Coordinates of C-alpha atoms in Angstrom, one line a residue:
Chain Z
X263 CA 90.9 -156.8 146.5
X264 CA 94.8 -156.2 147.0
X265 CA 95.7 -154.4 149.2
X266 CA 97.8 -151.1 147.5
X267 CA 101.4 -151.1 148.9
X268 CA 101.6 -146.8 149.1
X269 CA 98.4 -146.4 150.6
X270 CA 99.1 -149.4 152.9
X271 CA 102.5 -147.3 154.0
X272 CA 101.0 -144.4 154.5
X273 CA 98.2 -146.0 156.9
X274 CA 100.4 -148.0 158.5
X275 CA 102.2 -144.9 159.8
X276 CA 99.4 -142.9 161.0
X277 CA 98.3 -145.7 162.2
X278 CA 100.8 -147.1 165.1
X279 CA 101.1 -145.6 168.6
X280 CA 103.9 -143.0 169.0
X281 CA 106.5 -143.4 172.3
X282 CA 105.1 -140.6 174.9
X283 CA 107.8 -138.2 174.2
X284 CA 107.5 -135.7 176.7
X285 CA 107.1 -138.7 180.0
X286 CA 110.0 -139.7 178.4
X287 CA 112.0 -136.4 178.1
X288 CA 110.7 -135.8 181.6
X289 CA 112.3 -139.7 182.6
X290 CA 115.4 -138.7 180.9
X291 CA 116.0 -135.4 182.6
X292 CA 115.3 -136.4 185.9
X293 CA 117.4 -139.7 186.3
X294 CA 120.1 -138.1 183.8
X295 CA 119.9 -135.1 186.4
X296 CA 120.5 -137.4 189.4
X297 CA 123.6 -139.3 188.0
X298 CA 124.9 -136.2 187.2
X299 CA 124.7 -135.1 190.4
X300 CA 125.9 -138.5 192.0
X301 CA 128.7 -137.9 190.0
X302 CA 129.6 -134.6 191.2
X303 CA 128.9 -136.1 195.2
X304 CA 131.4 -138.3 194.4
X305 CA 133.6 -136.0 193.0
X306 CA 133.5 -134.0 195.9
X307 CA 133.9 -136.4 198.4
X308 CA 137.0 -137.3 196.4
X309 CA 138.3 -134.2 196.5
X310 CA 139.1 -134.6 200.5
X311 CA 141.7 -137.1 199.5
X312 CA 142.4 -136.9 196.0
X313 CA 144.2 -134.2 193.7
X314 CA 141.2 -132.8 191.2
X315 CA 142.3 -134.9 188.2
X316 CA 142.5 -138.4 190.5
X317 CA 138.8 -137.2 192.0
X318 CA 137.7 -136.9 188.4
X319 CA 139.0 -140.4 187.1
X320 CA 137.6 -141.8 190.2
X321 CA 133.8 -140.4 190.4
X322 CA 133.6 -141.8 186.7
X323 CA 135.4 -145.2 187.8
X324 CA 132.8 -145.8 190.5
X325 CA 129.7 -145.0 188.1
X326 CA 131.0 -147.0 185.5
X327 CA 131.4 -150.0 188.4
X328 CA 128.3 -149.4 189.6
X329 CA 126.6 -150.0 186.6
X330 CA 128.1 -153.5 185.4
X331 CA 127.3 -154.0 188.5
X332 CA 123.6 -153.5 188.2
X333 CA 123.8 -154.8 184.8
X334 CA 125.1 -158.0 186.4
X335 CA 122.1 -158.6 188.8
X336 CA 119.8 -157.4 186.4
X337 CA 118.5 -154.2 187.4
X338 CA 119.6 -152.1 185.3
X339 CA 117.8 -152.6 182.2
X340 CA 114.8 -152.3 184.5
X341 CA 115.7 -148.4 185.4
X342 CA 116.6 -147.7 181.9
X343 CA 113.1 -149.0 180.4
X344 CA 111.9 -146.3 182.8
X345 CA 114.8 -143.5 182.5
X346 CA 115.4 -144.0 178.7
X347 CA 118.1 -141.2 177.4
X348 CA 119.0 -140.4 180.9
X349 CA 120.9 -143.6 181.5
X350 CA 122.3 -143.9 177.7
X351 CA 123.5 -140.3 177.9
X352 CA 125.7 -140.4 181.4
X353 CA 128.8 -142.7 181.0
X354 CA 126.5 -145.5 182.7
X355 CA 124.7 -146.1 179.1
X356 CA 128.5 -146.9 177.7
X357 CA 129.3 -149.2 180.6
X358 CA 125.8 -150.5 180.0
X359 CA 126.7 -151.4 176.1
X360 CA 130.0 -152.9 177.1
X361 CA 128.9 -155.4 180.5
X362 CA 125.4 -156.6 178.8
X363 CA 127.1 -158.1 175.6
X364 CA 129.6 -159.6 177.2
X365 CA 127.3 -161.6 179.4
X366 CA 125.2 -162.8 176.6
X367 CA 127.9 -163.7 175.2
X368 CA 129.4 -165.8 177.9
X369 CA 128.4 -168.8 176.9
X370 CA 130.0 -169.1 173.7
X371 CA 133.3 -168.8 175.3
X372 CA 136.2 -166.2 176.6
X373 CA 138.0 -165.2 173.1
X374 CA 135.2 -165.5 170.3
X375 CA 132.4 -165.2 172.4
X376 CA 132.8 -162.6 175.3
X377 CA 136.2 -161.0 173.4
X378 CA 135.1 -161.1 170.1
X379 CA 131.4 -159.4 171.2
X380 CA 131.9 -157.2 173.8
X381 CA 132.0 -153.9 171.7
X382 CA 129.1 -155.1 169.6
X383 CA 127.1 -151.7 170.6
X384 CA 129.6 -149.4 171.9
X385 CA 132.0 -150.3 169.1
X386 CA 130.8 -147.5 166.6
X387 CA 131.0 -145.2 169.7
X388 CA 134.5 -145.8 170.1
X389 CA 135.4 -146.4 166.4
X390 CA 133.4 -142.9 165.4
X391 CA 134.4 -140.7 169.3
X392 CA 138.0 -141.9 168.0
X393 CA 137.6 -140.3 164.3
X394 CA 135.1 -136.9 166.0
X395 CA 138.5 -136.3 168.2
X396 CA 140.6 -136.7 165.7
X397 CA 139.1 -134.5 163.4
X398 CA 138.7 -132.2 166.3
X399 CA 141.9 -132.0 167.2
X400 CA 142.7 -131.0 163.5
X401 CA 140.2 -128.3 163.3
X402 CA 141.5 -126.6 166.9
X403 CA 145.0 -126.8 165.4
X404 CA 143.8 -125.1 162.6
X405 CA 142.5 -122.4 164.3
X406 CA 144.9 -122.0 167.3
X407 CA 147.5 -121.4 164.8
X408 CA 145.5 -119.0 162.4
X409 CA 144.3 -116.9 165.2
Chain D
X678 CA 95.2 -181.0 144.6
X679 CA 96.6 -177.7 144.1
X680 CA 98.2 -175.9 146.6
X681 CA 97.2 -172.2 145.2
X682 CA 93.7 -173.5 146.5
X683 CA 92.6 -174.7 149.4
X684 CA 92.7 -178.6 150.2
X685 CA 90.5 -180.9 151.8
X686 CA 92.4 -183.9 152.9
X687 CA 90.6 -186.6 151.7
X688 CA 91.2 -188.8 154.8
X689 CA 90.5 -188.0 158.6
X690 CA 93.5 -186.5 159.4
X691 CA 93.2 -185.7 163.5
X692 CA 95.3 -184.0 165.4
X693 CA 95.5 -186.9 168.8
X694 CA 97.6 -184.9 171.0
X695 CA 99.5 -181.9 171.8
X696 CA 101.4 -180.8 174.3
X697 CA 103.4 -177.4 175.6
X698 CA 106.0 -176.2 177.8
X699 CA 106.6 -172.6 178.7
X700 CA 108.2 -169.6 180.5
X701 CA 107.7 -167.2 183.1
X702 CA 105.3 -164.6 181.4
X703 CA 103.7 -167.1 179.4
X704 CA 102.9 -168.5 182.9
X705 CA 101.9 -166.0 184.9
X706 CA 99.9 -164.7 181.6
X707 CA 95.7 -165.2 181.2
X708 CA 96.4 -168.7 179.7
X709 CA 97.8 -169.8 183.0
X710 CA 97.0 -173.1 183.3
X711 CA 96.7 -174.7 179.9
X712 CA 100.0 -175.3 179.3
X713 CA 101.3 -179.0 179.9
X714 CA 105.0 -177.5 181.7
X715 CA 106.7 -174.5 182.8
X716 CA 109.9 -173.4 184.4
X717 CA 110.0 -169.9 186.0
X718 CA 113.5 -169.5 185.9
X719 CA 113.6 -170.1 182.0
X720 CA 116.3 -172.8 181.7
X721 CA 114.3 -176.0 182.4
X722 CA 117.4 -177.1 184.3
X723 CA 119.9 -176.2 181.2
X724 CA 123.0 -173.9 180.9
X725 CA 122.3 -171.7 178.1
X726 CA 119.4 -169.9 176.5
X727 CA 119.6 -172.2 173.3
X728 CA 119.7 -175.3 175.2
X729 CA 116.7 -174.3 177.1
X730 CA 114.9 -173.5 174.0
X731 CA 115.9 -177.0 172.6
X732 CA 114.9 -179.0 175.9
X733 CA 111.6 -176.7 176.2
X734 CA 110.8 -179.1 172.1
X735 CA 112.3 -182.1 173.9
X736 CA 110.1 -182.0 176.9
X737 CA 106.4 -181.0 174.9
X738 CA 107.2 -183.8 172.2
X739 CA 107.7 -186.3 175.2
X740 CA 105.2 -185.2 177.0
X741 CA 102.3 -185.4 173.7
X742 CA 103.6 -189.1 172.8
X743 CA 103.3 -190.5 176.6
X744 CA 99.8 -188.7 176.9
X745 CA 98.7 -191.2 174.3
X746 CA 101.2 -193.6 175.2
X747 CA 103.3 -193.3 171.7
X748 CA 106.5 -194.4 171.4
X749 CA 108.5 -192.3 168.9
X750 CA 109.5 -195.4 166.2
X751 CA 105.1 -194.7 166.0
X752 CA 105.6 -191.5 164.6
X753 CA 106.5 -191.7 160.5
X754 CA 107.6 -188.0 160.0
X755 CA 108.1 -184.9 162.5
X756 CA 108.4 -181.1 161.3
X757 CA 110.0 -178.6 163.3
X758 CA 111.5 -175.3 163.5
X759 CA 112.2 -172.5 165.7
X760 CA 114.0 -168.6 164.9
X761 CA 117.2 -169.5 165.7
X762 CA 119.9 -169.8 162.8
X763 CA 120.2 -172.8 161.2
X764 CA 117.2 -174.5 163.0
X765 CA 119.8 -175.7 165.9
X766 CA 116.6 -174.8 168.6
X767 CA 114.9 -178.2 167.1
X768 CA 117.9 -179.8 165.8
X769 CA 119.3 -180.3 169.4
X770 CA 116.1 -180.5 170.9
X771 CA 114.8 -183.8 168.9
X772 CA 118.0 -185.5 167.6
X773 CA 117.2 -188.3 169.4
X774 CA 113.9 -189.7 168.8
X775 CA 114.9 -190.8 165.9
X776 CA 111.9 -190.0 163.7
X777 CA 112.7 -188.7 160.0
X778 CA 113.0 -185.2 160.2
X779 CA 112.3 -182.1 157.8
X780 CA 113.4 -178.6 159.8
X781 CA 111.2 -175.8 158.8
X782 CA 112.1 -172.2 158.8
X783 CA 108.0 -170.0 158.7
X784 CA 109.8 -167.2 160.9
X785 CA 106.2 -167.3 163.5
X786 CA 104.3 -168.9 161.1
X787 CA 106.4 -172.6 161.5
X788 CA 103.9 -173.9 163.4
X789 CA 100.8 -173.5 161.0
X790 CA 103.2 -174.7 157.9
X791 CA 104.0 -177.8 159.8
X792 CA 100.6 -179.0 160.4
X793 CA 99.7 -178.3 156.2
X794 CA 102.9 -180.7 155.6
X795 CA 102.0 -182.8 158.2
X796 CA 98.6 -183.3 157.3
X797 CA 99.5 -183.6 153.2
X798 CA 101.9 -186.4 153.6
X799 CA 99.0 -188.1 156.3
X800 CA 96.8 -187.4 153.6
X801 CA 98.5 -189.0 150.6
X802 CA 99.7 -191.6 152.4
X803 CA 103.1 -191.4 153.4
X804 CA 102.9 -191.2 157.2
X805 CA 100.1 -193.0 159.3
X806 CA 101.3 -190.6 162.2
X807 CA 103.3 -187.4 162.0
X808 CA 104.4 -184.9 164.5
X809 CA 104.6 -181.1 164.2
X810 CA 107.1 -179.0 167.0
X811 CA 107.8 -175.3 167.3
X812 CA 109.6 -172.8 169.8
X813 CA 110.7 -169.9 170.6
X814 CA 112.5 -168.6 173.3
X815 CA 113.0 -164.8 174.6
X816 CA 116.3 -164.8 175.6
X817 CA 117.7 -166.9 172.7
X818 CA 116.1 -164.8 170.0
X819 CA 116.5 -161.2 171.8
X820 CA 120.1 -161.7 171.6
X821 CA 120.0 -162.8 167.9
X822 CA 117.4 -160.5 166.3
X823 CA 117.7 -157.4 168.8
X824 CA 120.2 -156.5 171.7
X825 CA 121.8 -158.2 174.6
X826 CA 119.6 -159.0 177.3
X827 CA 120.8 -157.2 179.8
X828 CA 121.2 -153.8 177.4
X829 CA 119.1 -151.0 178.8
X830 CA 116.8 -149.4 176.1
X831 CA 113.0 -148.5 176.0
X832 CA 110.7 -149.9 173.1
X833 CA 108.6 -148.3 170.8
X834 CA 104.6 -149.1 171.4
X835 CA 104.5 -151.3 168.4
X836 CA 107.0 -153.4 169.5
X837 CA 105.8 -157.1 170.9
X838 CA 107.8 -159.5 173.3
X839 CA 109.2 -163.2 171.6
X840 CA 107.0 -165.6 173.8
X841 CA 109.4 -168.2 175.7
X842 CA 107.6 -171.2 174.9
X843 CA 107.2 -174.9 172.3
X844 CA 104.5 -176.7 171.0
X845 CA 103.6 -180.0 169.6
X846 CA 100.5 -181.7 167.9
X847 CA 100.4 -185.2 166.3
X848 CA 98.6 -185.9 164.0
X849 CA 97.4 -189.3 162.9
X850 CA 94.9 -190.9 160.7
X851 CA 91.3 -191.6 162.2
X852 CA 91.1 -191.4 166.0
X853 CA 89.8 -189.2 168.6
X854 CA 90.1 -185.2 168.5
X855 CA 89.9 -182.4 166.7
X856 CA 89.9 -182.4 162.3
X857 CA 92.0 -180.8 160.1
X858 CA 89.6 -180.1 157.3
X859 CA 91.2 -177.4 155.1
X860 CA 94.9 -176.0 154.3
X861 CA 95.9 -172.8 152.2
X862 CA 99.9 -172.3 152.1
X863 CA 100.3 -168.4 152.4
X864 CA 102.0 -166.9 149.3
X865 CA 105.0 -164.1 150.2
X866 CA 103.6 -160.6 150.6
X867 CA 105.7 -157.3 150.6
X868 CA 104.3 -153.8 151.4
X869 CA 107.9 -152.5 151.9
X870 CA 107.4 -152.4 155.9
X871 CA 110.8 -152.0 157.1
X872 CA 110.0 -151.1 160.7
X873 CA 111.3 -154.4 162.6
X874 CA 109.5 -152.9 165.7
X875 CA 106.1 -152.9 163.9
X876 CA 105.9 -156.8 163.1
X877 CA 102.3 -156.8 163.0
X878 CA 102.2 -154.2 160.3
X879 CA 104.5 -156.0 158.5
X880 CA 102.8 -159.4 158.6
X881 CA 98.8 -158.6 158.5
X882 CA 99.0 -158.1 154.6
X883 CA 100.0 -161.8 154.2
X884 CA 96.9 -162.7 156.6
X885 CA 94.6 -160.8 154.7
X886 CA 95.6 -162.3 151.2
X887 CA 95.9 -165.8 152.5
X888 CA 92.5 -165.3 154.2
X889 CA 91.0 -163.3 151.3
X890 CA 91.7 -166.3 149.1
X891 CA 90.4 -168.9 151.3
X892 CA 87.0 -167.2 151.6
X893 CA 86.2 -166.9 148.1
X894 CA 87.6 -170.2 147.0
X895 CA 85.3 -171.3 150.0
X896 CA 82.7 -169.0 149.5
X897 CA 82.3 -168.3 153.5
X898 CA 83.3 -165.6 155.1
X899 CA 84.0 -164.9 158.8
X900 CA 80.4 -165.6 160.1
X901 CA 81.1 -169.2 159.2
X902 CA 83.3 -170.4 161.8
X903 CA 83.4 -169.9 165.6
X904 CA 86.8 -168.3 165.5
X905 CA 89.5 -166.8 163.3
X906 CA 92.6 -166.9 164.9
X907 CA 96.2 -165.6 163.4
X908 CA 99.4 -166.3 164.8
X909 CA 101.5 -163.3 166.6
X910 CA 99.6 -160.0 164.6
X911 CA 99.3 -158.5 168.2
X912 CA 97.4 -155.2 168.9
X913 CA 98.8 -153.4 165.7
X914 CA 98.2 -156.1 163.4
X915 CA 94.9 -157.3 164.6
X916 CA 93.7 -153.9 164.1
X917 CA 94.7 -153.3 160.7
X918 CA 93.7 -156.8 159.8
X919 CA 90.2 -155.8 160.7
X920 CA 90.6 -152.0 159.3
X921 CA 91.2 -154.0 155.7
X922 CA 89.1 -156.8 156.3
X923 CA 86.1 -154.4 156.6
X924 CA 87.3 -152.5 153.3
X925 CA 87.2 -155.9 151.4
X926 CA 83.6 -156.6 152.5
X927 CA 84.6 -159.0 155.6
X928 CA 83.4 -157.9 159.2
X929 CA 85.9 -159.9 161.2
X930 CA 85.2 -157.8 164.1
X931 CA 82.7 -160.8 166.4
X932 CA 85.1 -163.8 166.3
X933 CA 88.3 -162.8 165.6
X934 CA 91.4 -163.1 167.9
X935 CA 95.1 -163.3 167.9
X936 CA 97.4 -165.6 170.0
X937 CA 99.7 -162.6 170.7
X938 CA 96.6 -161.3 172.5
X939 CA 95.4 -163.7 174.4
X940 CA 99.1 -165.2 175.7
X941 CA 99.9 -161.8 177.6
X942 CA 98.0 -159.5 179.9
X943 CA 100.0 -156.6 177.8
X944 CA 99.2 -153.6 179.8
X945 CA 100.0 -155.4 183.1
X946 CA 103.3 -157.5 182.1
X947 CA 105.3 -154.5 179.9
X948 CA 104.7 -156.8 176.4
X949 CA 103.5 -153.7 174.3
X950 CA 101.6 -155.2 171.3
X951 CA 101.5 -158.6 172.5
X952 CA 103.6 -161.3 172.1
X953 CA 105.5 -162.8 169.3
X954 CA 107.7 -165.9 167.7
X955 CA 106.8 -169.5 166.6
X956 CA 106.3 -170.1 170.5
X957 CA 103.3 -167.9 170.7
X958 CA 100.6 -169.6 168.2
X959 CA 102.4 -173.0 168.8
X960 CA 101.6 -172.7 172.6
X961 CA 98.3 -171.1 172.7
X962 CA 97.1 -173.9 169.6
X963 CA 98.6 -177.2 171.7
X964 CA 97.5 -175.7 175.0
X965 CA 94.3 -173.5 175.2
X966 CA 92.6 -173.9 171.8
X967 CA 93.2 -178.0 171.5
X968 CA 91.8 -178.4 175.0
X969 CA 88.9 -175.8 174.0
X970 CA 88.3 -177.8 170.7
X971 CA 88.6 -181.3 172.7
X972 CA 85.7 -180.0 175.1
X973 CA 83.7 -179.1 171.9
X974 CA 83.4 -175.4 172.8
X975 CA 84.7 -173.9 169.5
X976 CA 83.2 -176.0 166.4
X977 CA 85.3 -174.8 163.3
X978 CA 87.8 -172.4 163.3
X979 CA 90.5 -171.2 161.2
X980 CA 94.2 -171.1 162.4
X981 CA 96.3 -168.6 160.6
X982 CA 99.9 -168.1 161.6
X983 CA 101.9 -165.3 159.9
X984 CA 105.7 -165.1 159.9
X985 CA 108.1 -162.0 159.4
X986 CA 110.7 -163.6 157.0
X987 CA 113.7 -161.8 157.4
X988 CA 116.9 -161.7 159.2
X989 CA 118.7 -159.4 161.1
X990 CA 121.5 -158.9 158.5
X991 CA 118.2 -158.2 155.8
X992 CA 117.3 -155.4 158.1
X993 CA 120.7 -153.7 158.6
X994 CA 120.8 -153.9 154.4
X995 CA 117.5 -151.6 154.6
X996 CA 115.9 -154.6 153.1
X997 CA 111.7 -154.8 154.1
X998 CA 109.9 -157.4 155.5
X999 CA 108.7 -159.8 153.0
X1000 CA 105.6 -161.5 155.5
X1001 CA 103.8 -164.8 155.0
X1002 CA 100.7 -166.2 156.5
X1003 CA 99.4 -170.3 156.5
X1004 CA 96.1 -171.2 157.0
X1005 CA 95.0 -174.3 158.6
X1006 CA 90.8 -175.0 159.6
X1007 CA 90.4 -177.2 162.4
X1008 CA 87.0 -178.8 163.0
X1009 CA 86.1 -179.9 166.2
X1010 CA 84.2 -183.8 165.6

């Protein structure tokens, strides 16, 4: 007996265990829900000694610290496994995909190792944001001169 | 002798020692306790992943040569491999025993391959004494085949964890220990899987042809031996093994197993399907099933290690998984 390569796909695809999509939706909201709101804490704490646009750059700063600096002791992986979306989403999934490559690829040395490697995963995020605002910005010229 | 069928070495080839080192999980896992060494922290004392992964080959090929008090000019021939490009994981880790050297690349299923070479060139009489080593190592082949280490992400339930770990059997002609008795080389199989997280789907077609053709060249079946064992199917796998098993007239449901299986408690240590990589047969052969087969407790089993042969710039292409699975019986004397 072979075993029939369709029928085999097919199988194979009712077969295997789907992700629990609404534990994880419910992960996602909740965790993404409390960065969210860290963030604005900060932001408001800010606000008692910073002008709104400083208090803005700054509650992202701290987040963005914060997480390399979980990613550096290893912890944040851990929450993530748990949170899914909710920690890629917030700006704490890009600093994330920029600290944990270029740790791994310490080792291999500052310029073609950590250098070279660091944008790995976020690079198509910035390469592709990059082209979505440029495009953007076309399109609202477009229309804020037409109308 | 022809390798589309299975062979029966003509001359007592026995495997005389074995010998494994491995990490954390693989510690703290159900086979606890039959492994030779272990380091917790993963490094065994080195400064990258890679270099653990190499020292992890050095330390279980030193450690299965002094437990029969070999000295490495005793061994004629030593296969070895591991997933990391190039084969560096064994390169580094036996470049200095000075032993002629063939380094294999079976994706999980190295370990199996390089006991049928080893036994063959015991067998037609080029090596009185030959020496087969695998690895793997979680860290070293996360960051080549997935995402950093550190990257935060969740897995799908099909997915299986790389087992940090290396084993070693010698084999020598005559002596004391377990037989090799029969060797089928797995032919490539490709049901255009392309799911990299679903491994076992990928590879349990290869196990069923290479286990298919060993039966009816043999005319047994599974009730014949004590165990059936494959390499790093996992939960998936070992399912649809037995789902097509039972279609082709084989019930493999009594004494079948997988290594992937039995390394991990999976529901208690986060390892989904099980675990994975050349490590995870190599370890659970040279520590829990030699020692099982020493203390005569299984009498004849079948050892089938499968192997996912692609790479990660295959997957990105959209290629699938062409799988492959070896077969090796063991007879204990």
């Amino acid at each position: 007996m072979k075993i029939d390569r369709n029928e085999y796909g097919e199988f194979v695809k009712k077969h295997a265990g789907k992700s629990p999509l609404l534990r994880n939706a419910a992960a996602a909201f909740l965790t993404g829900g409390f960065i969210c709101t860290f963030g604005q804490l900060l932001f408001t704490v800010y606000l008692n000694f910073a002008e709104e646009e400083a208090a803005r750059t700054l509650s992202t700063v701290t987040l963005i610290f914060i997480t390399a600096l979980l990613t550096g002791i290893g912890v944040f992986d851990e929450i993530a496994k748990f949170a899914g979306a909710g920690t890629l989403v917030p700006i704490t999934g890009f600093a994330n995909a920029v600290v944990s490559p270029a740790i791994d690829n310490n080792a291999e040395g500052p310029i073609l190792g950590m250098g070279a490697k660091m944008f790995i995963v976020a690079g198509p995020v910035i390469v592709y944001g990059t082209l979505a605002s440029a495009v953007w910005g076309v399109i609202y010229y477009i229309v804020k001169t037409c109308f | 002798m022809n390798m589309r069928y299975p062979i029966k070495p003509k001359k007592t080839v026995v495997v005389v020692s074995s010998a494994s080192a491995v990490g954390r999980k693989e510690h703290e896992g159900p086979l606890s306790g039959c492994f030779d060494l272990h380091d917790i922290e993963e490094k065994f004392g080195m400064k990258t992943w890679e270099e653990a992964e190499s020292q992890m080959q050095h330390l279980a090929l030193n450690t299965a040569l002094a437990k029969i008090k070999l000295h490495p000019s005793d061994v004629d021939v030593l296969f070895a491999g591991d997933l990391q490009n190039q084969c560096v994981g064994s390169t580094f880790g036996v470049k200095n025993y000075e032993i002629p050297y063939f380094g294999l690349f079976g994706a999980c299923s190295t370990f199996a391959e390089g006991i049928i070479l080893a036994a063959l060139a015991i067998d037609n009489g080029s090596a009185k004494t030959a020496a087969v080593s695998a690895s793997s190592h979680f860290c070293s082949a996360e960051r080549q085949f997935r995402v950093p280490l550190e990257y935060g992400g969740q897995r799908t339930p099909t997915a299986q964890r790389t087992v940090t770990g290396a084993g070693v059997f010698i084999l020598g002609e005559g002596g004391e220990g377990p037989r090799v008795t029969g060797l089928l080389p797995g032919i490539i199989c490709d049901k255009g899987i392309t799911d990299v997280s679903n491994m076992g789907a990928a590879m349990a077609p290869a196990a069923f042809d290479t286990l298919t053709r060993y039966f009816e060249a043999m005319r047994t079946g599974p009730g014949d031996y004590d165990l059936i064992l494959t390499g790093d199917l996992g939960e998936e796998g070992h399912s649809l093994l037995i789902e097509y098993m039972g279609r082709a007239g084989y019930d493999m449901r009594k004494n079948y197993n997988d290594c992937g299986l039995l390394i991990y408690a999976n529901s208690a240590s986060d390892t989904h399907c099980g675990g994975s990589g050349c490590g995870c047969s190599a370890t659970v052969m040279s520590g829990y099933i030699y020692g099982r087969m020493k203390r005569k407790e299984i009498g004849r089993m079948l050892y089938i290690a499968t192997g996912a042969l692609m790479s990660p710039t295959s997957s990105l292409q959209g290629k699938s998984i062409p799988s492959i699975a070896h077969l090796v019986e063991i007879t204990s004397q």
